[in-house]
Every structure is written in structure tokens, then in C-alpha cells.
Amino acid sequence: MNNNRNAWIAIIIGLMLICACFGLVGAGLTWLAVRTVTSAEFRDFPPDVDSPPIEDGKITTNAPVVSPTPIQVIRPASRPATGAPDDPIEAITAAVLPREDLAELAIRFKGVSPKEAEVSCPTLAPEYQIGATRTFTLTNSDTDELFQIEARLEQKGDHVYMWVQSAPTRVRLNQDKLRRAVEIFDRQIYPRTRAFFGSEDTPGVDCDPRVHVLHAIGLGRTVGGYFSSPDGYPRVVRSDSNEGQIFVMHAARGYNGSDPASETYLSTLAHEFQHMISFNQTHTPDLWLEEGAAQFAERLNGYGDAVTTVYDFASAPETQLNTWQEDSAGGNSAHYGAGYLFWSYLYDRFGEEILRKFARSPERSARALMQVLADNGVVNPDTGQPLTFEALFADFVIANYMSREAIEPGTNRYNYATIRVPPMATRADLNAGDYPFAVREGLAQFGTHYYELAGNKPVTIEFTGSTVVPLLPTEEADGAFWWSNRADASNSRLTREVDLTGVTSATLTYRAWYRLEKNYDYAYVTASEDGGLTWKVLSPTSCTTDNPQNANLGCGYTGPSGGTEKTDAPRWLNERVRLDEFAGKKILLRFEMVTDAAINREGLAIDDIGIPEIGFHDNASADSGWQAEGWVRVGNWLPQRWQVQVIVTGRDGKRRLQRMALTDNAGTLTLDLGGSVRSAVLAISPTTQGTTEPAGYELRIR
């Protein structure tokens, strides 16, 4: 196993705040900034002398507000792309992506036999004794390089080995504290975490039922610790595998592993052990749900006070719930907080038993969550119909603002029951002298802007939101195209048979656009001559053989198309692949993407596929003989959905919730401020699944 951490679970340290990260992301991390909207569609407003003029990115009021986001208005084509599905969001969310399976990939691409790749334990291995030494292979996230250390077994318990680096630099830890940590892990963390989330892979690849905890230094400036799922495979599958159920604690001074038995240390054990269990229980976890689960495991073990990331989310509720940042030295703290609050909200609203079922589901995604809720009879209280993720998120938005205060006593629908949530940051706090108010803003999907409203006379809220949003950040996609979809720990595939029996040479041509987590996620063009038993990675024009994380199966696409840095904007490329070696044969031709369990980006788009020598051309207007596993044919514009909600506080102090009815994403609502209404909170959230592109809206209050 080489340098890919595949399902790395890293703990990111930022400004003395220690939180866990599912994936080293391959580089440093940056603080999350409000994103600039690059695409939005707005209705044209007629002149109105009673309303102040609005300029993009300007707020025309004297009210104190957060700096607004500038907007560039782009209008989409008037007609949907030919061949695109009528409901692209449904097509995207319904697609099932095959999971990333390193053993299966080794069999297909490396010639490893199924028997060699199999993990089998007819008998248990002899247990290690205190004083034993062994070599471990680790990764430095600062340099993206592998390195090896020697470690000595210094403590062990019924369920855990405690290894401490002995060379090239010796790490010294307090043995009494390390012994105490073993006792707490054996007695509390191990049984309690397993009782809720399920079991780790035991006895595992090393045929030893104990978990290995390795204390080492040199992991990188922002890493407090990690779990790497490739360690659970034989070395014939991954040459850098440590062959065991292992997670690593950064034991340099001031890091998570330096003070055994401290709350930070113990919460990290709980956090990483959940990730280890998840690798065995849920093979396709969405990172935002995975990290939320790991922080919830800290709380289950009594370390809820260590989960301070909720404050980062409360200060940035515009953070997109269902995604993760690729570069973020501390910037993912708000994402951690959002994920933790979401799990806590599910726990309070639906109860422990339902949440335990979801925790043990083979898929950890929004789709799997809604299926678990439906299987347990949960419906939308307003309609009696199955609860949707968008509707659940809308309730979550209100609960985040309300904290422990109930709008509907006894239901926990709009509030938390077991934790207190810090006050959510507001976009503007408006009083009598601040009206009329007008703003044009940009907002991430499944993020929220809160506006607090008070005054001494009635006001009318006018909202207009963008009606469409791009799937990908590109303006060049005119019609339908094939898209790999996006998910963590996935292997989406697009396959067809190609008959080259009548030609002596052939060339595959196509247009490609991609943005993949650089050095960790790759996309390939592959071919099989034996009906799909074994596959060869081909070499398109823009592929790379660089393999710093041992994740590249040959010559793959990674990073942004047409760029070298992660921050470069992708562009469409004209690609060519020589197929001469297959002339005279029938082959299976495939586009496939392999992502690890950490970060996922926008994926791979393919269009205008052709093999001129056999007269084949496909512009993605129809399936045309392709077998799609996770891939979908889509256009680049998705319908934008919105949730616009108002928490109203009456003169009697009672709270009630109103939801704005929208027509073509526009609506109005009048509040009797100064009369029957004491104050109100407006919550605006775009809720289009499948994209991380932001939406734009225009708001007037007068």
C-alpha cells in the first residue's frame, strides 16, 4: 500500500481547536470564506420608487450586516439540453455509485488473484507482547510523502495495542497515563461505540482482534491523527498497508496524542474508532455524515464538551451542510460543526433506535437516511407524505436557531432536547430605522442566511431566488453530457462494447471536463479484452502517471482539467486515445472514476465521444448502448429549489413558523411588526442536491 490514505481520517488542528477530518485532502487547509456567486438568474424587477436601488453585492440600508457576496448574473439557455432527463436532480440522487474496492481494483488492474486479495483467518495470530517492535509506514501531509518509523509496544489491553515511535526519533509518553487510556478504551470506548455503530473488521487482515493505536510524530502541521482504511488490506493489494486495524495519533508536543488520558486524547480515540467501525459497516460514506458520526461518537462516550466545532458553524451558518472543502487548514471546522449538529438533531427528533439503524446502514448518505426514516414510518407532519431531505433540512435550519426552545412542544421537530446550540450568526439585524432594506446575495446550497426583523409598523418581505443553478462551474456545456456523478469511496463506471474487428487502427476522441481531488481521486479510460475480467488503463492526451499517494492505477486524470494547481479553473479538453492495439478485436471500453473516502469534487464530464474509423459518434443525446453505473446523462442546468421560512414571535411571546409560498421562486409575506408581531427571524436556504455551486437571491423588506 502506498501513499493514498484512501479513507484517511485526519484530525485537523487550527487556532488551538482540535477537530477530526476524514481525509488529509492532500495539502494544507484554509479558513472557509464566503464564496463568490458565479452564476445566478434573477427576475427583472420593475422600477419601484418605494424601494431602494440594488447593485450586485450591495446592501442598501444602514443596518449592521455581514459583508455581502458579489454576484455575476448569467442566464441559462431557454430550453433544456437535448437528451437530458426531465428531472435531473432525481436522476442524480437516484443513481447508485459502485463502492471503491481496493481488492477488486487490484484484481482487475494489477493481476492479483482473488485468493491473494482475500482476507482469511482460519486461526488467530499470536498476540504481540509488550516490548515488541515493528515497522510502520506513515504519510506526512505537508510533503505528501511516505516515511517509515520503528515503534515499540508499550501497553496493551483486552482490545487495544498501544505502540509508541522508537526510531528514528524516540517519542516518550507518560506510561501511567497511557495505561489509564488503555483501561478507558477497554472499559468504555470500545463497548459503547460498538453498541451504537456496530463492529470493526475483526480479527481483520492481521488475524488479531486487537485495535492498534500508533503514537508517532512528523505527520504534518495540521494533522492530529488519522485512520487509513488501506491498512485493512493485504500488502499485495496495497503495498504501503500496515496490515491491521490501525489508527495513528500525532504525539508531538501539543498534538492529540501527546497527553494520554486527557479529554482531547480520549475523544480522539472515540472519534477514530468510529471511523474504523464505519469502514467495516458502511462502505460508501458521505464525508459530511461520516465526520458528524465521528463527533457524535465523542459525545456518546461523554466527551461532548470536546466538540467545539459547533461554534464555528454557528458563526458561519451559510456553510453548505452536505459537502467538504478540499483545502482547509482549520476551514472545515464549520463543516464538522454542521455534521455534528445534524446527527444530534436526528438523535433528538427521531430517537436512538432509528439513528442506530442509520448508523449501521451499508450506505451513509442522505438517500440512505431518508430510506431508514421511511422504513420506520416517518412522514412529513405537514403533508403525510414521505419526508424528503429538503424538508428535513428546513426543519433542521429552524432547530439550529431555536436551540432548546420549542415551537411545537413535545415533538423536537424545531428544537434540540439534549444539547444547547450557540446563537446562529445573522446576515442582518433590522430595526424600525432600517427599512426599506434591499440586498442581492449569493449562498451555498444547504446553507442558511438568517435575518432578524423588528420594528414598529408592518413590513412586506419580497423574495426572488435564482431559478436554475449550474451542475458544474463551466459555461461551455451546451447540451447533454455524460457525468460521473460524485461521491466518496466510489467507483462509477460507464461501459460499452466496441467492435474493432473491421479496422487495422482506431482512435477514441472525446471532450472531457474534470475536477478531482488532486493526487487522491482519479478518472481513467480503460479497456478489457476478456469480457471484463481484467482491464488495462489507457493513456489519453491529458492523463498523468504521477503517483505521489499511490492512488493512480496507471495514467489517470486528477486535479482540474487543463490546470496544474487545485485552485485552477477546469476547462473542456479535446482528448485522444490510440486504440491500435485492439484493432481486429471486440473490446469493452470504459470511463471510470475512483474516489477515496475523504473529499470529492465535481467529477468527470464526457461529451462528443467518437471512433472515426468505425463511424461511431455519440453526443450524449441518448444512452446509445452505454451501461451506466453511477453515471448520468445531464445538462449543466439544474432547477434551483429554495426554503424561505419565518419564525414569528407574537406579542404574547409565543413562537410560530411560517413558510413563504413561492411561484417561480418568488414570493411575498407581510408581517404585522409593531402590532400582533413582536419580532421575526427570516431564514433563507437554497436546497438543490447534486451541486456545490451557489445560488443567488434578491431580498427586499419594506
XYZ file of C-alpha atoms in Angstrom:
702
model
C 0.000 0.000 0.000
C 1.482 3.330 -0.936
C 0.726 6.900 -0.042
C -3.058 7.127 -0.653
C -4.860 7.444 2.633
C -7.995 6.440 0.751
C -10.194 6.503 3.817
C -7.833 8.668 5.816
C -9.420 10.137 8.870
C -7.282 13.048 9.951
C -7.587 15.365 12.872
C -7.111 18.954 11.882
C -5.695 21.458 14.334
C -6.474 25.124 13.826
C -6.135 28.015 16.260
C -5.850 25.621 19.199
C -9.122 23.994 18.114
C -8.720 20.280 17.529
C -11.234 18.543 15.334
C -11.299 15.418 13.215
C -11.005 15.258 9.479
C -11.931 12.333 7.232
C -9.124 12.778 4.763
C -5.868 14.650 4.645
C -7.051 16.299 1.455
C -3.525 16.041 0.151
C -2.440 19.501 1.215
C -2.856 22.331 3.680
C -6.230 23.639 4.676
C -7.559 27.174 4.505
C -10.145 29.029 6.503
C -13.568 28.915 4.905
C -14.524 32.128 3.163
C -17.891 33.236 1.860
C -17.973 32.057 -1.734
C -18.470 34.382 -4.673
C -21.539 33.535 -6.701
C -20.529 32.931 -10.281
C -23.921 32.047 -11.694
C -27.456 33.000 -10.884
C -30.609 34.013 -12.670
C -32.741 36.865 -11.390
C -36.133 38.089 -12.418
C -36.180 41.621 -13.720
C -37.725 43.945 -11.144
C -39.849 46.863 -12.401
C -38.877 50.343 -11.217
C -40.275 50.995 -7.763
C -39.909 54.391 -6.177
C -40.626 52.946 -2.740
C -37.688 50.533 -2.876
C -34.008 51.465 -2.840
C -31.968 50.540 -5.909
C -29.901 47.369 -5.689
C -26.430 46.873 -7.066
C -24.806 43.451 -7.165
C -23.168 42.804 -3.830
C -24.572 45.959 -2.228
C -26.852 46.259 0.762
C -28.851 49.469 0.730
C -29.596 50.033 4.371
C -27.901 51.364 7.448
C -28.338 48.072 9.287
C -25.216 46.275 10.557
C -24.605 43.279 8.296
C -22.024 40.724 7.293
C -20.153 41.716 4.137
C -22.313 40.665 1.189
C -21.293 38.321 -1.585
C -20.950 39.834 -5.090
C -22.983 38.278 -7.854
C -22.351 37.843 -11.540
C -25.621 37.231 -13.361
C -25.587 34.503 -16.018
C -28.752 33.427 -17.800
C -29.067 29.803 -18.940
C -30.290 28.537 -22.274
C -34.044 28.850 -22.615
C -34.541 25.158 -23.368
C -33.292 22.062 -21.526
C -30.408 20.177 -23.072
C -31.431 17.587 -25.655
C -31.396 14.130 -24.120
C -31.154 15.352 -20.534
C -33.607 13.824 -18.035
C -36.782 15.740 -17.222
C -35.838 15.698 -13.531
C -32.042 15.829 -13.413
C -31.932 16.080 -9.611
C -33.891 12.834 -9.305
C -31.602 11.160 -11.854
C -28.512 12.300 -9.967
C -29.684 11.366 -6.477
C -31.191 8.038 -7.578
C -28.001 6.841 -9.275
C -26.164 4.203 -7.258
C -22.390 4.530 -7.455
C -20.415 1.299 -7.006
C -18.149 1.473 -3.998
C -14.395 1.772 -4.174
C -12.994 -1.707 -3.520
C -9.197 -1.798 -3.468
C -9.122 -5.586 -3.657
C -11.364 -5.630 -6.728
C -9.257 -2.927 -8.369
C -6.070 -4.897 -7.673
C -7.604 -7.960 -9.306
C -8.771 -6.017 -12.370
C -5.695 -3.861 -12.950
C -2.717 -5.415 -11.157
C -3.170 -9.094 -11.913
C -3.660 -10.006 -8.257
C -5.563 -13.256 -7.867
C -8.824 -13.280 -5.886
C -7.246 -15.670 -3.397
C -4.299 -13.322 -2.819
C -6.643 -10.379 -2.267
C -8.879 -12.267 0.145
C -8.623 -11.691 3.892
C -8.933 -15.037 5.651
C -8.192 -16.010 9.253
C -8.535 -19.745 9.852
C -6.701 -19.191 13.137
C -5.796 -16.142 15.212
C -2.277 -14.786 15.009
C -0.085 -14.878 18.141
C -0.605 -11.682 20.125
C 2.170 -9.127 20.459
C 3.956 -8.866 23.791
C 4.989 -5.628 25.480
C 8.450 -4.682 24.257
C 7.844 -5.976 20.723
C 8.920 -3.714 17.856
C 7.747 -3.380 14.273
C 7.939 -1.055 11.273
C 5.055 1.200 10.201
C 4.581 3.205 7.006
C 3.081 6.670 7.502
C 2.350 9.800 5.485
C 3.471 13.371 6.033
C 0.590 15.572 4.892
C 2.852 18.602 4.446
C 5.014 16.908 1.832
C 2.640 14.178 0.574
C 5.458 11.708 1.153
C 5.629 8.298 2.756
C 8.076 7.570 5.517
C 8.773 4.664 7.831
C 9.280 4.500 11.569
C 10.020 1.867 14.154
C 7.642 1.585 17.094
C 7.646 -0.300 20.367
C 4.607 -1.854 22.038
C 4.430 -0.107 25.417
C 0.938 -1.008 26.681
C -1.856 -3.355 25.717
C -5.310 -4.273 26.906
C -8.070 -6.702 26.061
C -8.962 -4.780 22.898
C -6.043 -2.487 22.095
C -2.292 -2.306 21.481
C -0.510 0.969 22.265
C 2.542 1.446 20.019
C 4.961 4.358 20.518
C 7.561 5.521 17.992
C 11.065 4.441 18.973
C 13.097 5.387 15.864
C 14.420 7.363 14.115
C 13.289 9.766 16.857
C 12.116 8.310 20.134
C 8.781 9.534 21.474
C 8.309 9.460 25.239
C 4.839 9.252 26.767
C 3.689 9.066 30.378
C 3.226 5.333 30.979
C 0.710 5.769 33.797
C -1.468 7.908 31.541
C -1.043 5.503 28.648
C -2.074 2.627 30.911
C -5.101 4.647 32.029
C -6.047 5.284 28.391
C -5.945 1.528 27.746
C -8.304 0.938 30.669
C -10.774 3.574 29.478
C -10.689 2.290 25.902
C -11.289 -1.299 27.016
C -13.964 -0.500 29.577
C -15.838 2.371 27.921
C -14.923 3.495 24.406
C -14.699 0.059 22.807
C -18.022 -1.385 24.040
C -20.010 1.861 23.960
C -19.021 2.838 20.425
C -19.605 -0.680 19.104
C -23.016 -0.867 20.780
C -24.214 2.088 18.739
C -22.280 1.946 15.455
C -21.505 -1.764 15.102
C -18.246 -3.701 14.903
C -14.910 -3.015 13.316
C -13.484 -5.650 10.964
C -12.293 -8.215 13.457
C -9.979 -10.109 13.593
C -9.102 -8.274 10.383
C -6.282 -8.630 7.903
C -3.698 -9.441 10.600
C -5.952 -12.069 12.220
C -5.572 -10.234 15.536
C -8.753 -8.954 17.228
C -6.983 -6.055 18.935
C -7.015 -2.498 17.577
C -3.592 -0.899 17.028
C -3.061 2.695 18.205
C 0.246 4.113 16.975
C 1.762 7.245 18.544
C 4.125 8.973 16.097
C 5.469 12.354 15.032
C 6.042 14.022 11.670
C 2.510 13.565 10.334
C 2.169 17.180 9.225
C 1.461 20.531 10.829
C -2.325 20.270 10.643
C -2.787 16.590 11.498
C -3.692 15.409 14.964
C -4.258 11.809 13.920
C -5.823 9.620 11.261
C -7.359 6.305 10.330
C -6.383 4.886 6.935
C -8.629 2.168 5.534
C -5.976 0.766 3.132
C -4.240 -0.597 6.236
C -7.058 -3.130 6.291
C -5.942 -4.725 3.008
C -3.093 -7.190 2.333
C 0.126 -5.648 1.024
C -0.362 -7.454 -2.281
C -3.358 -5.137 -2.717
C -1.768 -2.003 -1.215
C 1.998 -2.076 -0.911
C 2.055 0.545 1.867
C -0.532 -1.235 4.005
C 0.319 -1.674 7.672
C -1.940 -4.751 7.624
C -4.003 -4.170 10.706
C -6.893 -2.257 12.242
C -4.758 0.802 12.955
C -5.172 4.471 13.638
C -2.389 6.938 14.249
C -2.127 9.614 16.964
C 0.151 12.603 16.409
C 2.316 12.527 19.543
C 4.342 15.703 19.013
C 4.051 18.174 21.878
C 0.672 19.918 21.857
C -0.989 17.431 19.499
C -3.811 14.990 20.221
C -1.618 12.016 21.024
C 0.856 13.748 23.308
C -1.171 13.592 26.530
C -2.754 10.143 27.002
C -5.904 10.039 29.134
C -6.675 13.734 28.543
C -10.156 14.547 27.244
C -8.708 15.550 23.877
C -6.843 12.251 23.630
C -9.807 10.113 24.673
C -12.275 11.941 22.442
C -9.874 11.304 19.571
C -9.837 7.586 20.358
C -13.641 7.541 20.210
C -13.670 9.593 17.020
C -11.158 7.432 15.167
C -12.644 4.178 16.414
C -15.979 5.209 14.886
C -14.211 5.732 11.560
C -12.682 2.278 11.873
C -16.113 0.777 12.519
C -17.627 2.747 9.662
C -15.099 1.314 7.222
C -16.469 -2.130 8.055
C -20.162 -1.235 8.386
C -20.742 1.456 5.753
C -18.704 1.068 2.613
C -19.896 4.263 0.899
C -19.966 7.064 3.483
C -20.586 10.692 2.587
C -17.861 12.627 4.363
C -20.135 15.227 5.964
C -22.215 12.459 7.540
C -19.125 10.406 8.380
C -17.448 13.223 10.275
C -20.691 14.103 12.007
C -20.943 10.494 13.153
C -17.369 10.517 14.456
C -18.011 13.642 16.510
C -21.288 12.149 17.719
C -19.237 9.153 18.898
C -17.237 11.570 21.053
C -20.480 12.726 22.630
C -21.715 9.155 23.183
C -18.553 8.498 25.151
C -19.023 11.511 27.392
C -16.736 13.933 25.567
C -19.366 16.257 24.139
C -17.596 19.265 25.611
C -14.688 18.497 23.283
C -16.936 19.126 20.278
C -16.319 22.854 19.971
C -16.786 22.997 16.211
C -20.456 23.897 16.697
C -19.270 27.421 17.466
C -17.525 27.591 14.097
C -20.707 26.531 12.335
C -22.836 28.924 14.373
C -20.593 31.757 13.219
C -20.958 30.620 9.581
C -24.415 29.042 9.063
C -24.024 29.773 5.347
C -21.727 26.716 5.268
C -23.010 24.013 2.915
C -24.093 21.071 5.051
C -23.614 18.274 2.535
C -20.082 18.870 1.276
C -16.478 19.340 2.409
C -13.618 21.644 1.443
C -10.544 20.289 -0.338
C -8.115 22.862 1.058
C -8.832 23.971 4.585
C -6.296 24.493 7.373
C -8.987 24.806 10.008
C -11.558 25.905 7.416
C -13.516 22.682 7.699
C -14.315 23.370 11.355
C -17.712 24.756 10.357
C -18.387 21.601 8.331
C -17.539 19.462 11.353
C -19.901 21.511 13.479
C -22.698 21.242 10.937
C -22.314 17.464 10.693
C -22.254 17.059 14.464
C -25.365 19.188 14.911
C -27.169 17.232 12.206
C -26.517 13.919 13.974
C -27.533 15.459 17.293
C -30.721 16.799 15.716
C -31.569 13.372 14.278
C -30.963 11.830 17.693
C -33.246 14.286 19.463
C -36.020 14.213 16.869
C -36.177 10.538 15.895
C -34.614 8.764 18.850
C -31.701 6.460 19.480
C -33.092 3.324 17.842
C -33.746 4.897 14.436
C -30.410 6.693 14.466
C -28.641 3.453 15.370
C -30.241 1.800 12.335
C -28.953 4.586 10.126
C -25.507 4.389 11.745
C -25.308 0.716 10.745
C -26.715 1.193 7.255
C -24.429 -0.092 4.472
C -24.675 3.355 2.877
C -24.154 6.576 4.823
C -25.829 9.185 2.623
C -28.848 11.464 2.547
C -30.634 8.900 0.383
C -29.940 6.103 2.867
C -31.084 8.283 5.759
C -34.414 9.042 4.122
C -34.893 5.341 3.375
C -34.276 4.425 7.017
C -36.781 7.062 8.121
C -39.359 5.835 5.597
C -38.843 2.214 6.664
C -39.614 3.293 10.213
C -42.830 5.083 9.317
C -41.541 8.659 9.435
C -43.585 11.035 7.271
C -43.743 14.775 6.741
C -46.068 16.027 9.507
C -47.411 18.737 7.197
C -48.363 16.519 4.253
C -48.475 12.936 5.485
C -46.181 12.048 2.583
C -42.676 10.580 2.898
C -40.259 13.079 4.375
C -37.769 14.495 1.871
C -34.220 15.530 2.625
C -35.059 19.117 1.667
C -37.963 19.199 4.140
C -35.837 17.625 6.864
C -33.139 20.211 6.258
C -35.700 23.019 6.503
C -36.713 21.784 9.959
C -33.030 21.493 10.924
C -32.496 25.145 9.941
C -35.199 26.252 12.362
C -33.926 23.996 15.159
C -30.457 25.488 14.817
C -31.863 28.936 15.533
C -34.269 27.813 18.261
C -31.786 25.601 20.163
C -33.735 24.230 23.179
C -36.809 26.445 22.717
C -39.725 24.545 21.203
C -42.146 25.843 18.583
C -44.107 22.580 18.704
C -43.735 21.319 22.287
C -43.268 17.578 22.592
C -42.049 16.906 19.045
C -38.415 18.143 18.923
C -39.148 18.977 15.291
C -37.915 22.535 15.544
C -35.592 22.300 18.523
C -32.934 20.262 20.313
C -33.673 18.374 23.503
C -30.262 17.259 24.765
C -27.793 19.980 23.743
C -27.728 23.760 23.560
C -26.752 25.305 20.249
C -24.791 28.570 20.156
C -26.673 31.522 18.643
C -26.608 31.475 14.858
C -24.889 34.429 13.194
C -27.323 36.682 11.363
C -26.846 38.320 7.994
C -28.579 41.467 9.230
C -30.355 42.648 12.394
C -33.039 45.065 11.231
C -34.968 47.585 13.308
C -37.513 50.307 12.573
C -34.994 52.704 11.060
C -33.507 50.130 8.681
C -36.466 49.829 6.294
C -36.691 49.816 3.357
C -33.974 47.180 3.121
C -32.659 45.557 -0.056
C -29.865 43.122 -0.799
C -28.716 40.821 -3.575
C -26.788 37.860 -2.179
C -25.147 34.560 -3.016
C -25.468 31.481 -0.824
C -24.152 27.919 -0.824
C -26.612 25.075 -1.274
C -27.907 23.782 2.074
C -26.510 26.841 3.810
C -28.633 29.471 5.522
C -28.830 33.228 5.882
C -30.739 34.428 8.943
C -32.208 37.940 9.157
C -33.637 39.251 12.431
C -36.529 41.670 11.982
C -38.053 44.108 14.458
C -39.954 47.364 14.036
C -42.994 49.440 14.862
C -45.067 49.044 11.699
C -45.987 46.261 9.240
C -43.399 45.225 6.650
C -43.605 43.191 3.468
C -40.870 40.686 2.622
C -40.258 40.239 -1.105
C -38.022 37.341 -2.127
C -36.804 36.348 -5.572
C -34.382 33.453 -5.968
C -32.466 32.137 -8.940
C -34.473 29.551 -10.837
C -31.543 27.475 -12.045
C -28.049 26.629 -10.884
C -25.131 25.016 -12.735
C -24.219 21.433 -12.003
C -20.597 22.208 -12.887
C -18.762 25.548 -12.893
C -18.484 25.755 -16.672
C -20.273 27.785 -19.333
C -19.187 25.611 -22.260
C -21.586 22.694 -21.815
C -24.302 23.485 -24.373
C -26.188 20.208 -24.434
C -26.343 16.948 -22.531
C -23.177 15.139 -21.484
C -22.217 12.073 -19.510
C -21.292 12.867 -15.913
C -19.528 10.541 -13.480
C -21.598 11.785 -10.553
C -19.728 12.444 -7.303
C -19.361 10.592 -4.030
C -16.732 9.491 -1.560
C -15.303 5.951 -1.678
C -16.858 5.322 -5.076
C -16.026 3.759 -8.439
C -18.538 4.977 -11.028
C -18.266 3.298 -14.443
C -19.552 3.946 -17.975
C -19.043 0.935 -20.262
C -19.908 -0.190 -23.786
C -18.819 -2.831 -26.268
C -16.772 -1.589 -29.210
C -16.298 -3.684 -32.367
C -12.919 -3.024 -33.964
C -12.797 -6.275 -35.945
C -13.014 -4.479 -39.286
C -10.195 -1.974 -38.830
C -6.418 -2.048 -38.508
C -6.170 1.104 -36.419
C -8.531 3.198 -34.336
C -8.622 6.362 -32.258
C -11.008 7.297 -29.468
C -11.831 11.005 -29.328
C -13.954 12.909 -26.835
C -14.267 16.145 -24.883
C -13.500 15.980 -21.163
C -14.012 18.314 -18.212
C -12.978 17.285 -14.722
C -12.088 18.436 -11.267
C -10.945 15.685 -8.926
C -9.249 15.760 -5.537
C -5.672 16.102 -6.696
C -3.400 13.097 -6.070
C -6.159 11.141 -4.319
C -9.077 10.761 -6.759
C -8.531 9.677 -10.371
C -10.506 9.041 -13.537
C -9.431 6.708 -16.319
C -10.108 5.423 -19.788
C -9.827 1.632 -19.613
C -10.348 -1.350 -21.887
C -10.891 -5.082 -21.467
C -10.259 -7.853 -23.999
C -11.604 -10.708 -21.861
C -15.164 -9.645 -21.185
C -14.352 -7.547 -18.148
C -12.231 -9.931 -16.086
C -9.092 -7.830 -16.408
C -8.630 -4.247 -17.540
C -5.903 -2.035 -18.932
C -5.564 1.675 -18.186
C -5.150 3.597 -21.441
C -3.289 6.870 -21.972
C -5.424 9.808 -23.102
C -3.825 13.116 -24.049
C -4.017 14.845 -20.673
C -3.538 11.999 -18.207
C -0.675 11.789 -15.729
C 1.404 8.902 -14.447
C 2.481 10.834 -11.352
C 1.553 8.831 -8.285
C 2.505 10.646 -5.060
C -0.218 8.966 -2.993
C -0.138 5.528 -4.662
C -3.711 6.103 -5.808
C -3.024 6.248 -9.561
C -3.699 2.944 -11.317
C -1.810 3.984 -14.451
C -2.303 7.173 -16.432
C -5.215 8.988 -14.846
C -6.918 12.328 -14.657
C -6.638 14.196 -11.347
C -6.949 17.795 -10.203
C -8.550 20.318 -12.595
C -8.701 19.694 -16.348
C -6.292 21.991 -18.124
C -4.713 23.162 -14.869
C -1.911 22.180 -12.537
C -2.961 23.700 -9.220
C -6.029 22.760 -7.208
C -7.298 26.314 -7.469
C -7.082 26.433 -11.280
C -10.425 26.659 -13.083
C -11.161 23.485 -15.086
C -11.848 23.737 -18.808
C -13.067 21.410 -21.519
C -10.287 19.483 -23.270
C -10.205 17.664 -26.601
C -8.822 14.208 -25.804
C -7.490 11.353 -27.951
C -6.625 7.742 -27.113
C -4.930 5.336 -29.512
C -6.785 2.022 -29.781
C -4.475 0.413 -32.358
C -3.510 -2.419 -30.019
C -7.141 -3.556 -30.028
C -7.653 -3.410 -33.809
C -9.279 -6.565 -35.141
C -10.959 -7.290 -31.789
C -14.112 -6.645 -29.830
C -13.413 -4.882 -26.548
C -15.176 -3.312 -23.633
C -14.400 0.386 -23.423
C -14.901 2.198 -20.137
C -14.663 5.603 -18.494
C -14.350 5.221 -14.756
C -13.688 7.341 -11.698
C -12.204 6.090 -8.430
C -12.526 8.292 -5.346
C -11.199 7.701 -1.875
C -13.247 8.075 1.274
C -12.279 11.646 2.024
C -13.020 14.584 -0.272
C -14.913 14.527 -3.547
C -15.022 17.294 -6.138
C -17.230 17.822 -9.193
C -16.050 14.684 -11.006
C -15.661 13.940 -14.725
C -17.841 15.038 -17.656
C -17.559 13.428 -21.100
C -19.127 14.552 -24.381
C -18.807 14.104 -28.152
C -17.383 10.590 -27.957
C -16.210 9.203 -31.272
C -14.210 6.495 -33.021
C -13.996 7.805 -36.603
C -12.581 4.597 -38.098
C -15.819 2.713 -37.355
C -18.163 5.663 -37.847
C -19.100 5.885 -34.192
C -20.165 9.192 -32.668
C -22.147 9.872 -29.501
C -23.150 13.336 -28.306
C -24.870 12.002 -25.163
C -28.349 12.691 -26.533
C -29.288 9.066 -25.743
C -27.908 6.093 -23.821
C -26.635 4.611 -27.126
C -25.566 1.259 -25.731
C -23.687 2.510 -22.696
C -24.013 0.703 -19.370
C -24.021 3.411 -16.714
C -23.089 2.521 -13.138
C -23.430 5.760 -11.209
C -23.007 7.871 -14.360
C -25.907 10.016 -15.586
C -26.700 11.930 -18.757
C -27.438 15.510 -17.755
C -27.391 19.087 -18.934
C -25.486 21.648 -16.926
C -28.504 23.497 -15.512
C -30.414 22.155 -12.532
C -33.665 23.597 -11.188
C -32.916 25.709 -8.129
C -35.014 24.955 -5.053
C -35.478 27.236 -2.053
C -36.731 27.160 1.506
C -37.854 30.564 2.811
C -39.083 30.404 6.404
C -40.051 32.931 9.057
C -40.040 32.356 12.810
C -42.656 34.760 14.158
C -42.742 35.869 17.798
C -46.142 37.200 18.801
C -46.931 39.837 21.377
C -47.643 37.012 23.822
C -44.092 35.699 23.352
C -45.240 32.534 21.595
C -43.368 31.391 18.511
C -44.862 30.090 15.282
C -43.391 29.162 11.922
C -44.485 30.470 8.538
C -43.154 29.215 5.226
C -43.277 31.508 2.230
C -45.177 30.134 -0.751
C -43.039 30.551 -3.869
C -44.095 30.780 -7.510
C -41.183 30.587 -9.928
C -39.005 31.070 -6.844
C -40.611 34.402 -5.970
C -42.928 35.227 -3.100
C -44.065 37.828 -0.604
C -45.088 37.760 3.035
C -46.381 40.570 5.254
C -45.574 40.794 8.974
C -47.523 42.963 11.400
C -44.462 44.306 13.189
C -45.460 46.711 15.932
C -48.865 45.062 16.058
C -49.503 41.366 16.633
C -45.881 40.524 15.819
C -43.128 41.491 18.239
C -40.233 40.249 16.090
C -39.359 37.732 13.405
C -36.447 35.751 12.001
C -36.215 35.168 8.260
C -34.266 32.045 7.195
C -33.294 31.622 3.536
C -31.779 28.370 2.226
C -31.137 27.080 -1.317
C -31.717 23.316 -1.433
C -30.651 21.798 -4.746
C -28.959 18.434 -4.344
C -26.136 17.254 -6.582
C -24.201 20.504 -6.885
C -21.863 22.641 -4.836
C -22.473 25.718 -6.989
C -24.058 28.587 -5.043
C -27.396 30.224 -5.778
C -28.362 33.879 -5.866
C -31.325 35.707 -4.393
C -32.720 39.196 -4.093
C -34.443 40.348 -0.925
C -36.479 43.492 -0.262
C -38.151 44.357 3.013
C -40.259 47.493 3.112
